[in-house]
Amino acid sequence: METHTQFPQDSDERGGDAREPVPVDHGCVQLLDPDGVRQEDALYDLFVADLGHAELLALYEDMVVTRRIDTEATALQRQGEIGLWPPSLGQEAAQVGSARVLRRGDFVFTSYREQAVAYCRGVELDQLMAMWRGTALSGWDPFAVGMATPAVIIGAQTLHATGYAMGCQRDGSDAVAVAYFGDGATSQGDVNEALVLAASFQAPVVFFCQNNQYAISEPVGLQAQRPIADRAPGFGVPSMRVDGNDVLAVTAAMRIAVDRARSGGGPTFIEAVTYRMGPHTTSDDPTRYRDESEVVSWRAKDPIARLERLLESEGALDETARAHVASVADAAAARVRAGCLALPAPDPLSLFDEVYATAHPGLERQREEYRSYLAMFDGGAR
């Protein structure tokens, strides 16, 4: 695989000012267009040639189910059952297409929006909600599913993934680490440090950037004058830029990157160009910073609809199959709701239990102050 070189290097190649915004899909690999029509690519086609109807239906089901989970979680937040939720609407292909490539022994480090990745890794649905309901500091046992709990600090998980990958390398394992992050994180120091470290030691790590066009309210063009995938080769890390709403292109790119890491080829950077259809979190109002026409244009590129069209055109998605997927999705949503509502409320003072391995006077003083504070209210605390 060669490094990403598809972006014009100067104004002559692009026929204009080099600082003009480039088209969002510039240089993106696409195997399935928005109308569900297969596109040929001599290299990437080789990496999805084995995906028949059964495999495509499985990817379709994953995307439908995770969108249903996302919808249910958003409803739970609106009903006051969880404090906050970061919707992943529109990013299902990027997450499912990449996560389903991994083996059980690989390890994933994410930010806070990768609910579909968590679903694919086998995180129990009630555990998925624990942090957002405020009943746990994180949510699940990372080693049980090969996935760290969400990192809210932007970009920090890229260093964790690189360090983990270097550990695998030294152990002689062929396991791979994956770091998921957004376009905004690529401007953070941690991500740049991770790329330097990974390139220096040829760590078996995949940097998977979901460019969903906004860092909260700031458009990606403000921080990236060139495609984000162009940054990685400067660190010595080869990169790919793919249509993140095309589950086939994402799967192919991830297979290339994982095969390379597993065989000792070192790190790879993938920029999956996608779009966050909803708000940054449920506390955000995206109508304040983006036009509805933009949302409409991206809705036409919906990742689920395009795979649905392909399956329909090939006679692989009939009413029976569609009803089955819908029932699986509804059952998952019901488990999310029931599991969330059944989560036991922790003792308020347990907040201090896991701060240090050994208690110290300062922490004990804070605990007693908090106990006195809680005693001011009905019921107090133990």
PDB file of C-alpha atoms in Angstrom, residues 7-196:
ATOM      1  CA  PHE A   7      -4.695  15.334  -2.895  1.00  0.00           C
ATOM      2  CA  PRO A   8      -3.409  18.068  -5.264  1.00  0.00           C
ATOM      3  CA  GLN A   9      -0.085  19.424  -4.100  1.00  0.00           C
ATOM      4  CA  ASP A  10      -0.427  22.952  -5.449  1.00  0.00           C
ATOM      5  CA  SER A  11      -2.837  25.399  -6.973  1.00  0.00           C
ATOM      6  CA  ASP A  12      -2.044  24.317 -10.541  1.00  0.00           C
ATOM      7  CA  GLU A  13      -3.273  20.786  -9.948  1.00  0.00           C
ATOM      8  CA  ARG A  14      -6.529  21.962  -8.498  1.00  0.00           C
ATOM      9  CA  GLY A  15      -6.962  24.833 -10.913  1.00  0.00           C
ATOM     10  CA  GLY A  16      -7.421  27.522  -8.265  1.00  0.00           C
ATOM     11  CA  ASP A  17      -6.372  28.906  -4.929  1.00  0.00           C
ATOM     12  CA  ALA A  18      -4.715  26.172  -2.868  1.00  0.00           C
ATOM     13  CA  ARG A  19      -6.533  27.500   0.214  1.00  0.00           C
ATOM     14  CA  GLU A  20      -9.981  27.145  -1.316  1.00  0.00           C
ATOM     15  CA  PRO A  21     -12.106  24.516   0.469  1.00  0.00           C
ATOM     16  CA  VAL A  22     -11.817  21.161  -1.248  1.00  0.00           C
ATOM     17  CA  PRO A  23     -14.883  19.031  -1.959  1.00  0.00           C
ATOM     18  CA  VAL A  24     -15.792  16.849   0.999  1.00  0.00           C
ATOM     19  CA  ASP A  25     -15.468  13.640  -1.001  1.00  0.00           C
ATOM     20  CA  HIS A  26     -12.196  14.574  -2.701  1.00  0.00           C
ATOM     21  CA  GLY A  27     -10.048  11.481  -3.149  1.00  0.00           C
ATOM     22  CA  CYS A  28     -12.450   9.200  -1.267  1.00  0.00           C
ATOM     23  CA  VAL A  29     -12.532   5.531  -2.150  1.00  0.00           C
ATOM     24  CA  GLN A  30     -16.122   4.445  -2.786  1.00  0.00           C
ATOM     25  CA  LEU A  31     -17.368   0.950  -3.591  1.00  0.00           C
ATOM     26  CA  LEU A  32     -21.085   1.617  -3.137  1.00  0.00           C
ATOM     27  CA  ASP A  33     -22.587   4.893  -4.265  1.00  0.00           C
ATOM     28  CA  PRO A  34     -25.577   6.587  -2.573  1.00  0.00           C
ATOM     29  CA  ASP A  35     -27.965   4.878  -5.003  1.00  0.00           C
ATOM     30  CA  GLY A  36     -26.706   1.479  -3.937  1.00  0.00           C
ATOM     31  CA  VAL A  37     -24.747   0.841  -7.138  1.00  0.00           C
ATOM     32  CA  ARG A  38     -21.424  -0.991  -6.891  1.00  0.00           C
ATOM     33  CA  GLN A  39     -18.384   0.959  -8.009  1.00  0.00           C
ATOM     34  CA  GLU A  40     -15.278  -0.829  -9.253  1.00  0.00           C
ATOM     35  CA  ASP A  41     -11.867  -0.368  -7.667  1.00  0.00           C
ATOM     36  CA  ALA A  42      -9.044  -2.663  -8.711  1.00  0.00           C
ATOM     37  CA  LEU A  43      -7.397  -2.672  -5.263  1.00  0.00           C
ATOM     38  CA  TYR A  44     -10.190  -2.313  -2.733  1.00  0.00           C
ATOM     39  CA  ASP A  45     -12.536  -4.771  -4.466  1.00  0.00           C
ATOM     40  CA  LEU A  46     -10.073  -7.548  -3.654  1.00  0.00           C
ATOM     41  CA  PHE A  47     -10.608  -7.009   0.062  1.00  0.00           C
ATOM     42  CA  VAL A  48     -14.407  -7.400  -0.016  1.00  0.00           C
ATOM     43  CA  ALA A  49     -14.658 -10.040  -2.732  1.00  0.00           C
ATOM     44  CA  ASP A  50     -15.708 -12.646  -0.164  1.00  0.00           C
ATOM     45  CA  LEU A  51     -18.722 -10.668   1.089  1.00  0.00           C
ATOM     46  CA  GLY A  52     -21.828 -12.400  -0.200  1.00  0.00           C
ATOM     47  CA  HIS A  53     -25.450 -11.723   0.585  1.00  0.00           C
ATOM     48  CA  ALA A  54     -25.290 -13.332   4.025  1.00  0.00           C
ATOM     49  CA  GLU A  55     -22.361 -11.154   5.080  1.00  0.00           C
ATOM     50  CA  LEU A  56     -23.925  -7.999   3.644  1.00  0.00           C
ATOM     51  CA  LEU A  57     -27.198  -8.758   5.402  1.00  0.00           C
ATOM     52  CA  ALA A  58     -25.293  -9.130   8.666  1.00  0.00           C
ATOM     53  CA  LEU A  59     -23.686  -5.708   8.188  1.00  0.00           C
ATOM     54  CA  TYR A  60     -27.077  -4.264   7.312  1.00  0.00           C
ATOM     55  CA  GLU A  61     -28.607  -5.743  10.465  1.00  0.00           C
ATOM     56  CA  ASP A  62     -25.799  -4.338  12.611  1.00  0.00           C
ATOM     57  CA  MET A  63     -26.347  -0.864  11.213  1.00  0.00           C
ATOM     58  CA  VAL A  64     -30.128  -0.984  11.639  1.00  0.00           C
ATOM     59  CA  VAL A  65     -29.832  -2.318  15.190  1.00  0.00           C
ATOM     60  CA  THR A  66     -27.277   0.250  16.274  1.00  0.00           C
ATOM     61  CA  ARG A  67     -29.329   3.076  14.812  1.00  0.00           C
ATOM     62  CA  ARG A  68     -32.341   1.789  16.763  1.00  0.00           C
ATOM     63  CA  ILE A  69     -30.242   1.658  19.950  1.00  0.00           C
ATOM     64  CA  ASP A  70     -29.119   5.219  19.313  1.00  0.00           C
ATOM     65  CA  THR A  71     -32.704   6.384  18.847  1.00  0.00           C
ATOM     66  CA  GLU A  72     -33.795   4.695  22.074  1.00  0.00           C
ATOM     67  CA  ALA A  73     -30.909   6.215  24.041  1.00  0.00           C
ATOM     68  CA  THR A  74     -31.755   9.672  22.724  1.00  0.00           C
ATOM     69  CA  ALA A  75     -35.350   9.147  23.859  1.00  0.00           C
ATOM     70  CA  LEU A  76     -34.140   8.053  27.303  1.00  0.00           C
ATOM     71  CA  GLN A  77     -32.163  11.266  27.622  1.00  0.00           C
ATOM     72  CA  ARG A  78     -35.137  13.382  26.563  1.00  0.00           C
ATOM     73  CA  GLN A  79     -37.208  11.580  29.213  1.00  0.00           C
ATOM     74  CA  GLY A  80     -34.655  12.399  31.920  1.00  0.00           C
ATOM     75  CA  GLU A  81     -33.422   8.833  32.406  1.00  0.00           C
ATOM     76  CA  ILE A  82     -29.813   9.547  31.388  1.00  0.00           C
ATOM     77  CA  GLY A  83     -27.884  12.771  31.720  1.00  0.00           C
ATOM     78  CA  LEU A  84     -26.388  13.062  28.250  1.00  0.00           C
ATOM     79  CA  TRP A  85     -26.098  11.153  24.984  1.00  0.00           C
ATOM     80  CA  PRO A  86     -23.806  11.621  21.954  1.00  0.00           C
ATOM     81  CA  PRO A  87     -25.854  10.409  18.963  1.00  0.00           C
ATOM     82  CA  SER A  88     -24.100   8.395  16.248  1.00  0.00           C
ATOM     83  CA  LEU A  89     -26.854   8.819  13.645  1.00  0.00           C
ATOM     84  CA  GLY A  90     -25.269   8.698  10.187  1.00  0.00           C
ATOM     85  CA  GLN A  91     -21.985   7.132  11.274  1.00  0.00           C
ATOM     86  CA  GLU A  92     -23.133   3.495  11.365  1.00  0.00           C
ATOM     87  CA  ALA A  93     -21.177   2.346   8.300  1.00  0.00           C
ATOM     88  CA  ALA A  94     -17.899   3.792   9.567  1.00  0.00           C
ATOM     89  CA  GLN A  95     -18.267   2.081  12.923  1.00  0.00           C
ATOM     90  CA  VAL A  96     -19.800  -1.265  11.931  1.00  0.00           C
ATOM     91  CA  GLY A  97     -17.672  -1.676   8.808  1.00  0.00           C
ATOM     92  CA  SER A  98     -14.458  -1.185  10.775  1.00  0.00           C
ATOM     93  CA  ALA A  99     -15.350  -3.010  13.994  1.00  0.00           C
ATOM     94  CA  ARG A 100     -16.514  -6.196  12.255  1.00  0.00           C
ATOM     95  CA  VAL A 101     -13.071  -6.639  10.720  1.00  0.00           C
ATOM     96  CA  LEU A 102     -11.428  -7.160  14.105  1.00  0.00           C
ATOM     97  CA  ARG A 103     -10.699 -10.377  15.950  1.00  0.00           C
ATOM     98  CA  ARG A 104     -11.625 -10.989  19.570  1.00  0.00           C
ATOM     99  CA  GLY A 105      -7.965 -10.664  20.621  1.00  0.00           C
ATOM    100  CA  ASP A 106      -7.608  -7.171  19.169  1.00  0.00           C
ATOM    101  CA  PHE A 107      -8.191  -4.170  21.407  1.00  0.00           C
ATOM    102  CA  VAL A 108     -10.167  -1.001  20.735  1.00  0.00           C
ATOM    103  CA  PHE A 109      -9.805   2.465  22.246  1.00  0.00           C
ATOM    104  CA  THR A 110     -12.603   4.893  21.439  1.00  0.00           C
ATOM    105  CA  SER A 111     -13.962   8.317  22.230  1.00  0.00           C
ATOM    106  CA  TYR A 112     -17.549   8.646  23.465  1.00  0.00           C
ATOM    107  CA  ARG A 113     -19.602   8.235  20.272  1.00  0.00           C
ATOM    108  CA  GLU A 114     -18.705   4.692  19.236  1.00  0.00           C
ATOM    109  CA  GLN A 115     -21.828   2.889  20.447  1.00  0.00           C
ATOM    110  CA  ALA A 116     -21.945   0.790  17.270  1.00  0.00           C
ATOM    111  CA  VAL A 117     -18.352  -0.304  17.843  1.00  0.00           C
ATOM    112  CA  ALA A 118     -19.282  -1.257  21.414  1.00  0.00           C
ATOM    113  CA  TYR A 119     -22.254  -3.276  20.133  1.00  0.00           C
ATOM    114  CA  CYS A 120     -20.038  -5.125  17.652  1.00  0.00           C
ATOM    115  CA  ARG A 121     -17.469  -5.850  20.373  1.00  0.00           C
ATOM    116  CA  GLY A 122     -20.174  -7.438  22.539  1.00  0.00           C
ATOM    117  CA  VAL A 123     -20.698  -4.828  25.247  1.00  0.00           C
ATOM    118  CA  GLU A 124     -23.908  -5.624  27.149  1.00  0.00           C
ATOM    119  CA  LEU A 125     -26.559  -3.050  26.371  1.00  0.00           C
ATOM    120  CA  ASP A 126     -27.235  -2.061  29.987  1.00  0.00           C
ATOM    121  CA  GLN A 127     -23.499  -1.577  30.516  1.00  0.00           C
ATOM    122  CA  LEU A 128     -23.499   0.722  27.514  1.00  0.00           C
ATOM    123  CA  MET A 129     -25.832   3.053  29.414  1.00  0.00           C
ATOM    124  CA  ALA A 130     -24.224   2.951  32.870  1.00  0.00           C
ATOM    125  CA  MET A 131     -21.873   5.919  32.477  1.00  0.00           C
ATOM    126  CA  TRP A 132     -24.554   8.064  30.847  1.00  0.00           C
ATOM    127  CA  ARG A 133     -27.028   7.243  33.638  1.00  0.00           C
ATOM    128  CA  GLY A 134     -24.392   8.113  36.212  1.00  0.00           C
ATOM    129  CA  THR A 135     -24.382   4.743  37.942  1.00  0.00           C
ATOM    130  CA  ALA A 136     -20.777   3.847  37.056  1.00  0.00           C
ATOM    131  CA  LEU A 137     -17.571   5.720  36.400  1.00  0.00           C
ATOM    132  CA  SER A 138     -17.080   3.863  33.138  1.00  0.00           C
ATOM    133  CA  GLY A 139     -19.318   0.963  32.212  1.00  0.00           C
ATOM    134  CA  TRP A 140     -17.834  -2.446  31.492  1.00  0.00           C
ATOM    135  CA  ASP A 141     -14.837  -4.726  31.935  1.00  0.00           C
ATOM    136  CA  PRO A 142     -12.509  -3.742  29.052  1.00  0.00           C
ATOM    137  CA  PHE A 143     -10.719  -7.090  28.998  1.00  0.00           C
ATOM    138  CA  ALA A 144     -13.959  -9.037  28.664  1.00  0.00           C
ATOM    139  CA  VAL A 145     -14.754  -7.446  25.300  1.00  0.00           C
ATOM    140  CA  GLY A 146     -11.420  -6.067  24.067  1.00  0.00           C
ATOM    141  CA  MET A 147     -12.550  -2.480  24.271  1.00  0.00           C
ATOM    142  CA  ALA A 148     -11.602   0.260  26.710  1.00  0.00           C
ATOM    143  CA  THR A 149     -14.384   2.331  28.208  1.00  0.00           C
ATOM    144  CA  PRO A 150     -15.116   5.683  26.520  1.00  0.00           C
ATOM    145  CA  ALA A 151     -12.481   8.409  26.625  1.00  0.00           C
ATOM    146  CA  VAL A 152     -14.008  11.849  26.997  1.00  0.00           C
ATOM    147  CA  ILE A 153     -10.650  13.653  26.885  1.00  0.00           C
ATOM    148  CA  ILE A 154     -10.246  14.432  23.201  1.00  0.00           C
ATOM    149  CA  GLY A 155      -7.589  12.320  21.499  1.00  0.00           C
ATOM    150  CA  ALA A 156      -6.084  10.777  24.641  1.00  0.00           C
ATOM    151  CA  GLN A 157      -7.034   7.266  23.531  1.00  0.00           C
ATOM    152  CA  THR A 158      -4.664   7.415  20.538  1.00  0.00           C
ATOM    153  CA  LEU A 159      -1.715   7.281  22.920  1.00  0.00           C
ATOM    154  CA  HIS A 160      -3.333   4.468  24.882  1.00  0.00           C
ATOM    155  CA  ALA A 161      -3.823   2.481  21.665  1.00  0.00           C
ATOM    156  CA  THR A 162      -0.249   3.071  20.533  1.00  0.00           C
ATOM    157  CA  GLY A 163       1.136   1.978  23.884  1.00  0.00           C
ATOM    158  CA  TYR A 164      -1.054  -1.115  23.876  1.00  0.00           C
ATOM    159  CA  ALA A 165       0.061  -1.950  20.330  1.00  0.00           C
ATOM    160  CA  MET A 166       3.706  -1.642  21.321  1.00  0.00           C
ATOM    161  CA  GLY A 167       3.033  -4.041  24.178  1.00  0.00           C
ATOM    162  CA  CYS A 168       1.523  -6.558  21.739  1.00  0.00           C
ATOM    163  CA  GLN A 169       4.560  -6.130  19.528  1.00  0.00           C
ATOM    164  CA  ARG A 170       6.945  -6.888  22.395  1.00  0.00           C
ATOM    165  CA  ASP A 171       4.886  -9.873  23.491  1.00  0.00           C
ATOM    166  CA  GLY A 172       5.208 -11.369  20.035  1.00  0.00           C
ATOM    167  CA  SER A 173       1.428 -11.295  19.588  1.00  0.00           C
ATOM    168  CA  ASP A 174      -0.248 -10.559  16.259  1.00  0.00           C
ATOM    169  CA  ALA A 175      -3.039  -8.623  17.976  1.00  0.00           C
ATOM    170  CA  VAL A 176      -3.847  -5.156  16.683  1.00  0.00           C
ATOM    171  CA  ALA A 177      -4.931  -2.014  18.527  1.00  0.00           C
ATOM    172  CA  VAL A 178      -7.366   0.491  17.033  1.00  0.00           C
ATOM    173  CA  ALA A 179      -7.865   4.109  18.048  1.00  0.00           C
ATOM    174  CA  TYR A 180     -11.175   5.737  17.086  1.00  0.00           C
ATOM    175  CA  PHE A 181     -11.377   9.523  17.162  1.00  0.00           C
ATOM    176  CA  GLY A 182     -12.967  12.442  15.344  1.00  0.00           C
ATOM    177  CA  ASP A 183     -11.714  15.105  12.970  1.00  0.00           C
ATOM    178  CA  GLY A 184     -11.394  17.641  15.787  1.00  0.00           C
ATOM    179  CA  ALA A 185      -9.045  15.367  17.707  1.00  0.00           C
ATOM    180  CA  THR A 186      -6.477  15.446  14.908  1.00  0.00           C
ATOM    181  CA  SER A 187      -5.516  18.953  16.009  1.00  0.00           C
ATOM    182  CA  GLN A 188      -4.777  17.771  19.532  1.00  0.00           C
ATOM    183  CA  GLY A 189      -1.216  17.195  20.646  1.00  0.00           C
ATOM    184  CA  ASP A 190      -1.955  13.680  21.864  1.00  0.00           C
ATOM    185  CA  VAL A 191      -2.906  12.480  18.379  1.00  0.00           C
ATOM    186  CA  ASN A 192       0.204  13.961  16.825  1.00  0.00           C
ATOM    187  CA  GLU A 193       2.398  12.462  19.546  1.00  0.00           C
ATOM    188  CA  ALA A 194       0.767   9.083  19.019  1.00  0.00           C
ATOM    189  CA  LEU A 195       1.501   9.213  15.281  1.00  0.00           C
ATOM    190  CA  VAL A 196       5.161  10.016  15.945  1.00  0.00           C
TER     191      VAL A 196
END
